[in-house]
CSV table of C-alpha atoms and ligand atoms in Angstrom, one decimal:
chain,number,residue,atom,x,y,z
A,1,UNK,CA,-22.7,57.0,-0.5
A,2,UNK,CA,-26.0,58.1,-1.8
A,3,UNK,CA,-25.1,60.9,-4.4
A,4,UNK,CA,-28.3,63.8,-5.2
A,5,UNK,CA,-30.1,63.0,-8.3
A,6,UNK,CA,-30.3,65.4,-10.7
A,7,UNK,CA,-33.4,66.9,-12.1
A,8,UNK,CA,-34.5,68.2,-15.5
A,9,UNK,CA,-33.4,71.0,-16.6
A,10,UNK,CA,-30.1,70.5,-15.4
A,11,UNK,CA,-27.6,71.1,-18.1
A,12,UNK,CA,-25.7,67.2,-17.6
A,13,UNK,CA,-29.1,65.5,-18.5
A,14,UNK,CA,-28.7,66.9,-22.2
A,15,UNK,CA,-25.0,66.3,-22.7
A,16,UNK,CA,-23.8,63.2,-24.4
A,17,UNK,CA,-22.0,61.1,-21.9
A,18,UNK,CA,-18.1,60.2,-22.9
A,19,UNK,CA,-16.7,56.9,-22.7
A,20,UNK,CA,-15.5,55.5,-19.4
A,21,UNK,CA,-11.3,54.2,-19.7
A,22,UNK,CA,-10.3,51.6,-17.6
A,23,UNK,CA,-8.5,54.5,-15.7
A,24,UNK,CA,-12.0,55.9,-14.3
A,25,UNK,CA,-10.6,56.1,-10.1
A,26,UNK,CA,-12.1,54.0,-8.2
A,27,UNK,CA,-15.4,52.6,-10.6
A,28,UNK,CA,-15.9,49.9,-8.3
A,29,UNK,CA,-17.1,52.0,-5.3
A,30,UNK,CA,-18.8,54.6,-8.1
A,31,UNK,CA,-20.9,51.5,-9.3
A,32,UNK,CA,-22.0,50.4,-5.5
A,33,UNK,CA,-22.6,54.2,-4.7
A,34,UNK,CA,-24.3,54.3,-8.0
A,35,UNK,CA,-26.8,50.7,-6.6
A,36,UNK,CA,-26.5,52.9,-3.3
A,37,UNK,CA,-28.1,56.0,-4.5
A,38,UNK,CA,-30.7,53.7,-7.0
A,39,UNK,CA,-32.5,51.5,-4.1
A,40,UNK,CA,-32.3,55.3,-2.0
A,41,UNK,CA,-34.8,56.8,-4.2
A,42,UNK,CA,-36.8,53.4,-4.9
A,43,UNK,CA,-35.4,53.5,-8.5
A,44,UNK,CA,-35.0,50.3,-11.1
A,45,UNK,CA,-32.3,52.1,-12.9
A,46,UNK,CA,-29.8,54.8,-12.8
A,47,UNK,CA,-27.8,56.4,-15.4
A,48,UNK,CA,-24.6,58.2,-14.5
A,49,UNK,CA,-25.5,61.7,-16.2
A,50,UNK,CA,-28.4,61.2,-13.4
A,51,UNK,CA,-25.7,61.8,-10.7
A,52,UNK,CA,-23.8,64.5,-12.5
A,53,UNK,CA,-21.0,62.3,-14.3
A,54,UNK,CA,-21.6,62.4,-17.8
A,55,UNK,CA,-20.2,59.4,-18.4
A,56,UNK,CA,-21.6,55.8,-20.3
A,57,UNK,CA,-22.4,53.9,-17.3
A,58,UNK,CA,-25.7,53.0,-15.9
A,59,UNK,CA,-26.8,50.6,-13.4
A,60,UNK,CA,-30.2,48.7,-13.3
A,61,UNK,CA,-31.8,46.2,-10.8
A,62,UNK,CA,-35.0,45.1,-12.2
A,63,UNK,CA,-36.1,42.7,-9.6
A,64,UNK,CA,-39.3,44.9,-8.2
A,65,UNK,CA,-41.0,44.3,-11.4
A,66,UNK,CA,-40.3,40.7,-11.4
A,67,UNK,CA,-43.6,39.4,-9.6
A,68,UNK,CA,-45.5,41.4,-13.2
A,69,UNK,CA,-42.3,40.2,-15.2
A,70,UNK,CA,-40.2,37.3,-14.8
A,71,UNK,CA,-37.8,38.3,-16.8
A,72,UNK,CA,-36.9,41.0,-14.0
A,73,UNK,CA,-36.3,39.0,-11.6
A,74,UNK,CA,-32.6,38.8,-10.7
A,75,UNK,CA,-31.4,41.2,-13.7
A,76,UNK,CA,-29.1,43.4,-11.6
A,77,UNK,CA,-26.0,44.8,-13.8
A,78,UNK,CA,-23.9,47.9,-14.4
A,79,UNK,CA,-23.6,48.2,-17.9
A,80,UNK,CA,-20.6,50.4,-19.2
A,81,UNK,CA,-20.2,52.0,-22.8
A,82,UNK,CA,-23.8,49.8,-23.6
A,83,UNK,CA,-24.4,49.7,-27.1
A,84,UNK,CA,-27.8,48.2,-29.1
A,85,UNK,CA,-26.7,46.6,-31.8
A,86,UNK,CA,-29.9,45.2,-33.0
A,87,UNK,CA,-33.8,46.4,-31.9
A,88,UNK,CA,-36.9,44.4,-32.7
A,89,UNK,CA,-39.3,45.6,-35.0
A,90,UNK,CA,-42.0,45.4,-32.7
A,91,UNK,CA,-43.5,48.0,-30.1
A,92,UNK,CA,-44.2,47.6,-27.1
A,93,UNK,CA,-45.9,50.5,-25.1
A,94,UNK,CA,-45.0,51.1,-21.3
A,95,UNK,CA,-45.7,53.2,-18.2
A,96,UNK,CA,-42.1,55.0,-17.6
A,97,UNK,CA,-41.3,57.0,-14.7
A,98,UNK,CA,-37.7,58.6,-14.1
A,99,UNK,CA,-35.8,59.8,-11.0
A,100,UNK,CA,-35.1,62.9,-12.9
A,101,UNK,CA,-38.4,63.8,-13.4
A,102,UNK,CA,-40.3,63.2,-10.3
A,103,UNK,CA,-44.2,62.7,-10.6
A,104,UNK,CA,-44.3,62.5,-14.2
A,105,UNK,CA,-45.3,59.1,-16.0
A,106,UNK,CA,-46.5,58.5,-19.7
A,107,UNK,CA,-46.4,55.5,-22.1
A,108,UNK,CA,-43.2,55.5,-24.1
A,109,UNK,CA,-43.3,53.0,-27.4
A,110,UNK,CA,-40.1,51.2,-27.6
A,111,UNK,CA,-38.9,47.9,-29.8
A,112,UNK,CA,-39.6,44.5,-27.5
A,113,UNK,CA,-36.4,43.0,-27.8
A,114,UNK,CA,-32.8,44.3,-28.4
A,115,UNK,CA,-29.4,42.9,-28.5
A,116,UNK,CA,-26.8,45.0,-26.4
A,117,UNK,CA,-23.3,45.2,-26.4
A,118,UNK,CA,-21.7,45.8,-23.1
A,119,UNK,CA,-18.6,45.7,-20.8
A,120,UNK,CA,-18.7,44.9,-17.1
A,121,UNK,CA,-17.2,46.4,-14.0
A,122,UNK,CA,-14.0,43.9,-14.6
A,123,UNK,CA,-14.2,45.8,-18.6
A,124,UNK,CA,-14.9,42.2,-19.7
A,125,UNK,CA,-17.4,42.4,-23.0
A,126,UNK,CA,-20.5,40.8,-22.9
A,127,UNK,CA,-23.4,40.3,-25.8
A,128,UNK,CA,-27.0,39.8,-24.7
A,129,UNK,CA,-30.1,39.7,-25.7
A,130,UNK,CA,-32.7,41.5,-24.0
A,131,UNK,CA,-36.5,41.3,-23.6
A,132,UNK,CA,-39.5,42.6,-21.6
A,133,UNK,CA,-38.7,45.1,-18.6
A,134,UNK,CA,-35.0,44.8,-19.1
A,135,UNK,CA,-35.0,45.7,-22.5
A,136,UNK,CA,-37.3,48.6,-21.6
A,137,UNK,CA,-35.0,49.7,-18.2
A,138,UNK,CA,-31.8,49.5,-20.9
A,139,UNK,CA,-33.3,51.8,-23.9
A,140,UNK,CA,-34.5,54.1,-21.0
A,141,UNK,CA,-31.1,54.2,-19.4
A,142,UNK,CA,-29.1,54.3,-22.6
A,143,UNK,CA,-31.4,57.8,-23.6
A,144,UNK,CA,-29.6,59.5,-20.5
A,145,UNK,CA,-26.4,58.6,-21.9
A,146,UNK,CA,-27.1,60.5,-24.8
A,147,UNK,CA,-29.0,63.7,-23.5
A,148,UNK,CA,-32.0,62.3,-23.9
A,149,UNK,CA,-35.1,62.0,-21.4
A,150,UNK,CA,-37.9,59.6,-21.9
A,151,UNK,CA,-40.6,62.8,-22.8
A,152,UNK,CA,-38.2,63.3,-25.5
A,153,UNK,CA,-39.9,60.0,-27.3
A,154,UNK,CA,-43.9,61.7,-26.6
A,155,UNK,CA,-46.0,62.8,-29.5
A,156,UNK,CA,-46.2,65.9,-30.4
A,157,UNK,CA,-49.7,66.1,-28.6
A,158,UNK,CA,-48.3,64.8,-25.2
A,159,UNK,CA,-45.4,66.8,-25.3
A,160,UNK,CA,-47.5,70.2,-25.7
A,161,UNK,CA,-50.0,68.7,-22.9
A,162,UNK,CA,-46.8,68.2,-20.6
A,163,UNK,CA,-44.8,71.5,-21.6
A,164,UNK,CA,-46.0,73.5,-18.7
A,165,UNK,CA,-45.6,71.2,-15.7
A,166,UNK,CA,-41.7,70.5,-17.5
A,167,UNK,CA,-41.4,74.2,-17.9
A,168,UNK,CA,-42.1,74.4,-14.6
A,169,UNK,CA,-39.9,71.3,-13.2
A,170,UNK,CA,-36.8,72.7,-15.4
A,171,UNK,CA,-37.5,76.3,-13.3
A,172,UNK,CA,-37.0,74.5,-10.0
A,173,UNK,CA,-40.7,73.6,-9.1
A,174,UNK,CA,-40.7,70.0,-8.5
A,175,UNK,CA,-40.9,68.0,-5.4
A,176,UNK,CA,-38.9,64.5,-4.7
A,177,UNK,CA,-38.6,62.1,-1.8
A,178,UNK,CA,-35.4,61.5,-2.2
A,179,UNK,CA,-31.8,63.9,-2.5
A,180,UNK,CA,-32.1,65.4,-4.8
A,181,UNK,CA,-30.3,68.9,-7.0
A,182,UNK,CA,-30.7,70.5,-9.9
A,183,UNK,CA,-27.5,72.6,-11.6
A,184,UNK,CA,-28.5,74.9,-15.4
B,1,NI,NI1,-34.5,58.1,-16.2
């Protein structure tokens, strides 16, 4: 089932998400609805909070960027209650895009490599370490999880050049391909 994406300036995108329990009903099918409603819109990943359920889970299949980056090919996983544990001290600047905000794109800084924390869809705990586009489609992910949009981590400069058209976006002016809602 492919589930409406919210857009920004809906009230779920700023809440942070709650813990999923093994008792969430039926997480299997949410996770392929979740893959489902991801390839839909042409998305690499897709945070929970995105579809209205603010909870930690996102899903990620990174495997259109792999002809650029390797490292993408054949790094499809949900991720639930993701943690970083440890983030590189190097930068590395990158073109983002989100299904939440349709149309917008700007270079985000973000550290290279990280090590994440993570259970499965069987709740099984995994550790891994992450570099290139998956660590960059993880930190974006894990910012929905916690209220937080990728134009939260602008400059001050490219946030004031941006405030109308989110202004705008957050009033209901936006346009998207795909299903999409918004709900204050
Ligand atoms: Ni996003």
């Amino acid at each position: 089932m492919v589930y409406p994406v919210y857009i920004y300036g809906s009230s779920v995108l700023r809440k942070v998400a709650e813990e999923v329990t093994p008792d969430f009903p039926d997480l299997d099918k949410f996770i392929e609805d979740m893959f489902e409603t991801m390839y839909d819109s042409d998305g690499v990943g897709l945070a929970a909070p995105q579809i209205g359920k603010s909870v930690r889970l996102f899903v990620i299949d990174a495997d259109p960027f792999s002809e650029d980056y390797p490292e993408g090919k054949g790094f499809k996983r949900a991720f639930i209650n993701p943690e970083i544990i440890e983030a590189s001290e190097e930068k590395w600047l990158f073109n983002e895009g989100c299904l939440s905000l349709p149309g917008v794109r700007e270079d985000v800084e973000r550290p290279a490599e990280i090590t994440v924390r993570y259970l499965d869809a069987k709740f099984e705990p995994h550790t891994e370490k992450l570099t290139g586009i998956q660590a960059r489609v993880f930190q974006h992910e894990f910012d929905h999880l916690n209220g937080e949009v990728f134009t939260d981590r602008l400059s001050p400069l490219r946030k004031t050049l941006l405030k109308n058209r989110l202004d705008k976006m957050a009033k209901g002016n936006f346009k998207a391909s795909y299903r999409c809602k918004q709900v204050k």
